[in-house]
């Protein structure tokens, strides 16, 4: 493209110079006379007063006549008076002022011809360059878009890095302030707690990468021995089966590489699940597989609540792991399901209070400082087919807001959500997108319409699945297809679950009353709430809503101060912020 532009400029300059030269030559050809003139007058042969004759006003001019009389009639414009009059007196011959008019005219024609020829040659050359120029324009546009995108990413990365550096310096300043106010004994206790928490996190990471069990055969003789080979009618056990003790949850096998999909909770962030699919897609079998994995791990690791609209998990009701089973088919079943959801929400609040007492931030840090009998297990809330129950209820969206809070706030508390339903597109009064944003594993089986597939996965691929345990899984950093494990004999797991009974410390008939069912809950921790909470934690003392608004960028975007107060009141409800006389302080 550079060569094309250079050639174009050269051609334009050349054509301009030739046109200018042709114009100058053409203008010069109009100037002056090409033929000489003779000047004459009439004067008698004998005069007495010669001064009165041949004066300037009595002189005449005419072209030089032909010197050969026989050539005169050959001129088409021949006139008889072109000859010098007989009695005229020749005074002088006036030379021509522009004797080379013909040369200037010829030069002008040549210059204009060359300019015209170069212009036509340039047009033909541009037609030859057109395909190449079109491709170069496309590529240069694409490179420019990439350059702009890279610049935007660099700017965003620099801004994020600046924010992280500011956050690090702010946290460091707060930590230094806290340490300066502590006694040496308190500092020693704090260091010991930090060391224990780091050891617990390291232990969890180490355990998460250990294999669930060893394959048979440790030597070549053991490998070649025919007695330990699997026969054709033997089933391959999946992770979580009673023969392989583990705290992992087995989902299935990846179809792309055949690797098993095993989830090992670490106590730092517990994964939640959102499973969709029509009848026969394998949703219930997948959930039963997860529950059997929990039964196999023992009550020290897992407990769960079950809320369903059918009877797929009724056999888990009497398991020591099950803290409560509620079905919409029972009398007042819908009300009990709602109370169970509030009950789990209250458990999260109680665990957060326990964490604060020992300065722990998550379940792993809490359990590392407690004896085995005082440690808290992972807790899951299983919700199956709740759309039909709450679709026409006035409190439907409020209930689903509570479920989103459980999926969001329960991660560090060791409380997770397993949300299962056939249709996920929601209704006019229900919006499931906030729940989808908080789950770590979005799983979709065969569906009838594309709405559910687009909500869960963001694409329409789920309508092409085979069913019978064939699922597509979307995580924060991966997307794959899997074949779910199938538990053929659930009763064997329940029979092997002999860990004892669990004391129910949260009776259903006494739900948490601190959270109103009519409350307008928007999001568990919205970006505005997170920024306000972080600002309060980095600034000691009590502040009004207006001061908090001036210190937070996202709160400045709110037009009314009442909206800012609503955001802070949500933090007060979560017991993350303390209020006194219209002022607030971070906890």
PDB file of N, CA and C in Angstrom, residues 488-496:
ATOM      1  N   UNK A 488     -26.310 -47.340  40.659  1.00  0.00           N
ATOM      2  CA  UNK A 488     -27.359 -48.319  40.414  1.00  0.00           C
ATOM      3  C   UNK A 488     -28.082 -48.733  41.693  1.00  0.00           C
ATOM      4  N   UNK A 489     -27.394 -48.707  42.831  1.00  0.00           N
ATOM      5  CA  UNK A 489     -28.001 -49.163  44.085  1.00  0.00           C
ATOM      6  C   UNK A 489     -27.758 -48.101  45.149  1.00  0.00           C
ATOM      7  N   UNK A 490     -28.658 -47.123  45.215  1.00  0.00           N
ATOM      8  CA  UNK A 490     -28.521 -46.067  46.212  1.00  0.00           C
ATOM      9  C   UNK A 490     -28.698 -46.621  47.609  1.00  0.00           C
ATOM     10  N   UNK A 491     -29.545 -47.642  47.747  1.00  0.00           N
ATOM     11  CA  UNK A 491     -29.782 -48.217  49.065  1.00  0.00           C
ATOM     12  C   UNK A 491     -28.526 -48.758  49.711  1.00  0.00           C
ATOM     13  N   UNK A 492     -27.559 -49.224  48.888  1.00  0.00           N
ATOM     14  CA  UNK A 492     -26.315 -49.743  49.461  1.00  0.00           C
ATOM     15  C   UNK A 492     -25.532 -48.638  50.151  1.00  0.00           C
ATOM     16  N   UNK A 493     -25.572 -47.453  49.595  1.00  0.00           N
ATOM     17  CA  UNK A 493     -24.883 -46.332  50.236  1.00  0.00           C
ATOM     18  C   UNK A 493     -25.574 -45.936  51.535  1.00  0.00           C
ATOM     19  N   UNK A 494     -26.907 -45.864  51.485  1.00  0.00           N
ATOM     20  CA  UNK A 494     -27.642 -45.473  52.687  1.00  0.00           C
ATOM     21  C   UNK A 494     -27.467 -46.510  53.785  1.00  0.00           C
ATOM     22  N   UNK A 495     -27.420 -47.795  53.400  1.00  0.00           N
ATOM     23  CA  UNK A 495     -27.224 -48.850  54.392  1.00  0.00           C
ATOM     24  C   UNK A 495     -25.832 -48.780  55.008  1.00  0.00           C
ATOM     25  N   UNK A 496     -24.834 -48.405  54.197  1.00  0.00           N
ATOM     26  CA  UNK A 496     -23.469 -48.309  54.713  1.00  0.00           C
ATOM     27  C   UNK A 496     -23.232 -47.033  55.506  1.00  0.00           C
TER      28      UNK A 496
END
